[in-house]
Amino acid sequence: MAKNTPPVKYAQRTDSIYLTIELMDVKDEKIELTKDKLIFSGKSGDKDYALDVKLFKPVNPEESITKVLPRSIQMFIKKETEEEDYWPRMLEDKAMEKATFKIDWDKWVDADEEPEDFDKGNLDGGMGMGGGMGGMGGMG
């Protein structure tokens, strides 16, 4: 049976990437993050999904976090080196990225407005509800 490509969203900072594989109730998942590749396979509903992509630049798998959640798979991927600017794209293959990867505008910020880090509440086992409202300083 042919495998489908899962929908993927991402946002980045100068030192990291927050990636979401948008599949619900994933079963039999296999996720491998190497220095320059992301390999995923799993089943959602009655469909098999697979992804095997070469990243634009090297990452640090040992400092990265992956969490399989009921509604998606969340990954915090640490870049091998902190960059002055964002990567121009996620994947080495530009055509593959355009067909598969979308920007996660909920997590995206401009490089010149960059906060300290991503909210990793979902990755730490929490519900992602902490942290208060950003940008509301001085309201109290």
C-alpha positions as a Markdown table, in Angstrom:
| # | Residue | x | y | z |
|---|---|---|---|---|
| 1 | Met | 0.0 | 0.0 | 0.0 |
| 2 | Ala | 1.3 | 3.5 | -0.9 |
| 3 | Lys | 2.2 | 5.7 | 2.0 |
| 4 | Asn | 0.9 | 9.3 | 2.4 |
| 5 | Thr | 3.0 | 12.3 | 3.3 |
| 6 | Pro | 1.8 | 13.8 | 6.6 |
| 7 | Pro | 1.1 | 17.6 | 6.8 |
| 8 | Val | 3.9 | 19.4 | 8.6 |
| 9 | Lys | 4.0 | 22.9 | 10.1 |
| 10 | Tyr | 7.1 | 24.6 | 11.5 |
| 11 | Ala | 8.4 | 27.8 | 13.0 |
| 12 | Gln | 12.0 | 28.7 | 13.8 |
| 13 | Arg | 14.2 | 30.8 | 16.0 |
| 14 | Thr | 17.9 | 31.5 | 15.4 |
| 15 | Asp | 18.8 | 28.4 | 17.6 |
| 16 | Ser | 15.9 | 26.1 | 17.1 |
| 17 | Ile | 12.9 | 24.8 | 15.2 |
| 18 | Tyr | 9.4 | 23.9 | 16.4 |
| 19 | Leu | 7.9 | 21.3 | 14.1 |
| 20 | Thr | 4.4 | 19.7 | 14.2 |
| 21 | Ile | 3.4 | 16.6 | 12.3 |
| 22 | Glu | -0.4 | 17.1 | 12.0 |
| 23 | Leu | -1.8 | 13.6 | 12.5 |
| 24 | Met | -4.3 | 12.5 | 15.1 |
| 25 | Asp | -4.0 | 9.4 | 17.2 |
| 26 | Val | -0.8 | 8.1 | 15.5 |
| 27 | Lys | 0.0 | 4.4 | 16.0 |
| 28 | Asp | 3.1 | 2.4 | 15.3 |
| 29 | Glu | 5.1 | 5.6 | 15.0 |
| 30 | Lys | 8.8 | 5.5 | 14.2 |
| 31 | Ile | 10.6 | 8.9 | 14.5 |
| 32 | Glu | 14.3 | 9.3 | 13.8 |
| 33 | Leu | 16.1 | 12.6 | 13.9 |
| 34 | Thr | 19.7 | 12.6 | 12.8 |
| 35 | Lys | 22.1 | 15.4 | 12.3 |
| 36 | Asp | 20.8 | 16.1 | 8.8 |
| 37 | Lys | 17.6 | 14.1 | 8.4 |
| 38 | Leu | 14.1 | 13.6 | 9.7 |
| 39 | Ile | 12.5 | 10.2 | 9.1 |
| 40 | Phe | 8.9 | 9.4 | 10.3 |
| 41 | Ser | 6.5 | 6.6 | 9.7 |
| 42 | Gly | 3.2 | 5.9 | 11.4 |
| 43 | Lys | -0.5 | 5.1 | 11.0 |
| 44 | Ser | -3.4 | 7.5 | 11.6 |
| 45 | Gly | -6.9 | 6.3 | 11.0 |
| 46 | Asp | -6.7 | 3.7 | 8.3 |
| 47 | Lys | -3.8 | 5.4 | 6.4 |
| 48 | Asp | 0.0 | 4.8 | 6.5 |
| 49 | Tyr | 2.2 | 7.9 | 6.5 |
| 50 | Ala | 5.9 | 8.4 | 5.9 |
| 51 | Leu | 8.3 | 11.2 | 5.6 |
| 52 | Asp | 12.1 | 11.1 | 4.9 |
| 53 | Val | 13.6 | 14.5 | 4.4 |
| 54 | Lys | 17.1 | 16.0 | 4.4 |
| 55 | Leu | 17.2 | 19.2 | 6.5 |
| 56 | Phe | 18.7 | 22.5 | 5.2 |
| 57 | Lys | 21.5 | 22.6 | 7.8 |
| 58 | Pro | 22.6 | 20.3 | 10.6 |
| 59 | Val | 20.8 | 19.9 | 13.9 |
| 60 | Asn | 21.6 | 18.5 | 17.3 |
| 61 | Pro | 19.4 | 15.4 | 17.9 |
| 62 | Glu | 20.7 | 14.9 | 21.5 |
| 63 | Glu | 19.3 | 18.3 | 22.6 |
| 64 | Ser | 16.0 | 17.9 | 20.7 |
| 65 | Ile | 12.7 | 16.8 | 22.1 |
| 66 | Thr | 9.9 | 14.7 | 20.5 |
| 67 | Lys | 6.4 | 14.2 | 22.0 |
| 68 | Val | 3.6 | 12.1 | 20.5 |
| 69 | Leu | 0.3 | 13.8 | 21.6 |
| 70 | Pro | -3.3 | 12.7 | 20.8 |
| 71 | Arg | -3.7 | 15.4 | 18.1 |
| 72 | Ser | -0.2 | 15.7 | 16.7 |
| 73 | Ile | 3.5 | 15.0 | 17.1 |
| 74 | Gln | 5.4 | 18.0 | 18.4 |
| 75 | Met | 9.2 | 18.3 | 18.0 |
| 76 | Phe | 11.6 | 20.9 | 19.4 |
| 77 | Ile | 14.7 | 20.6 | 17.2 |
| 78 | Lys | 17.9 | 22.3 | 18.4 |
| 79 | Lys | 20.0 | 23.7 | 15.5 |
| 80 | Glu | 23.6 | 22.6 | 15.6 |
| 81 | Thr | 24.8 | 26.2 | 15.7 |
| 82 | Glu | 22.9 | 29.4 | 16.5 |
| 83 | Glu | 22.5 | 31.4 | 13.4 |
| 84 | Glu | 22.4 | 35.2 | 13.0 |
| 85 | Asp | 19.4 | 34.9 | 10.7 |
| 86 | Tyr | 16.7 | 32.3 | 10.2 |
| 87 | Trp | 17.3 | 29.5 | 7.7 |
| 88 | Pro | 15.8 | 30.5 | 4.3 |
| 89 | Arg | 14.0 | 27.2 | 4.4 |
| 90 | Met | 13.7 | 23.9 | 6.4 |
| 91 | Leu | 14.6 | 21.3 | 3.8 |
| 92 | Glu | 17.5 | 20.9 | 1.3 |
| 93 | Asp | 14.9 | 20.0 | -1.3 |
| 94 | Lys | 12.9 | 23.2 | -2.0 |
| 95 | Ala | 10.2 | 21.5 | -4.1 |
| 96 | Met | 9.6 | 18.9 | -1.3 |
| 97 | Glu | 9.3 | 21.7 | 1.2 |
| 98 | Lys | 6.7 | 23.6 | -0.8 |
| 99 | Ala | 4.6 | 20.4 | -1.2 |
| 100 | Thr | 4.8 | 19.2 | 2.4 |
| 101 | Phe | 5.9 | 21.9 | 4.9 |
| 102 | Lys | 3.9 | 25.0 | 5.9 |
| 103 | Ile | 4.8 | 27.8 | 8.2 |
| 104 | Asp | 3.2 | 27.6 | 11.7 |
| 105 | Trp | 2.1 | 31.3 | 12.0 |
| 106 | Asp | 0.9 | 30.7 | 15.5 |
| 107 | Lys | 4.5 | 30.1 | 16.7 |
| 108 | Trp | 6.3 | 32.3 | 14.2 |
| 109 | Val | 7.9 | 35.6 | 15.1 |
| 110 | Asp | 10.1 | 37.9 | 13.1 |
| 111 | Ala | 13.8 | 37.5 | 13.8 |
| 112 | Asp | 14.1 | 41.1 | 15.0 |
| 113 | Glu | 11.3 | 40.5 | 17.5 |
| 114 | Glu | 12.5 | 37.2 | 18.7 |
| 115 | Pro | 11.5 | 36.1 | 22.2 |
| 116 | Glu | 13.8 | 34.0 | 24.4 |
| 117 | Asp | 12.5 | 30.6 | 23.3 |
| 118 | Phe | 9.4 | 28.6 | 22.2 |
| 119 | Asp | 6.8 | 27.7 | 24.7 |
| 120 | Lys | 7.6 | 24.0 | 25.2 |
| 121 | Gly | 4.7 | 23.3 | 27.7 |
| 122 | Asn | 3.3 | 20.5 | 25.5 |
| 123 | Leu | 6.7 | 18.9 | 25.2 |
| 124 | Asp | 7.3 | 18.9 | 29.0 |
| 125 | Gly | 4.1 | 16.9 | 29.6 |
| 126 | Gly | 2.1 | 20.0 | 30.6 |
| 127 | Met | -1.0 | 21.2 | 28.9 |
| 128 | Gly | 0.7 | 24.3 | 27.4 |
| 129 | Met | -1.5 | 26.7 | 29.4 |
| 130 | Gly | 1.2 | 28.4 | 31.5 |
| 131 | Gly | 3.2 | 31.5 | 30.9 |
| 132 | Gly | 0.5 | 34.2 | 30.9 |
| 133 | Met | -0.3 | 36.5 | 28.1 |
| 134 | Gly | 2.7 | 37.8 | 26.2 |
| 135 | Gly | 3.0 | 41.5 | 25.4 |
| 136 | Met | 0.8 | 42.5 | 28.3 |
| 137 | Gly | 3.5 | 43.8 | 30.6 |
| 138 | Gly | 2.6 | 46.9 | 32.7 |
| 139 | Met | -1.1 | 46.1 | 32.8 |
| 140 | Gly | -1.2 | 45.3 | 36.5 |
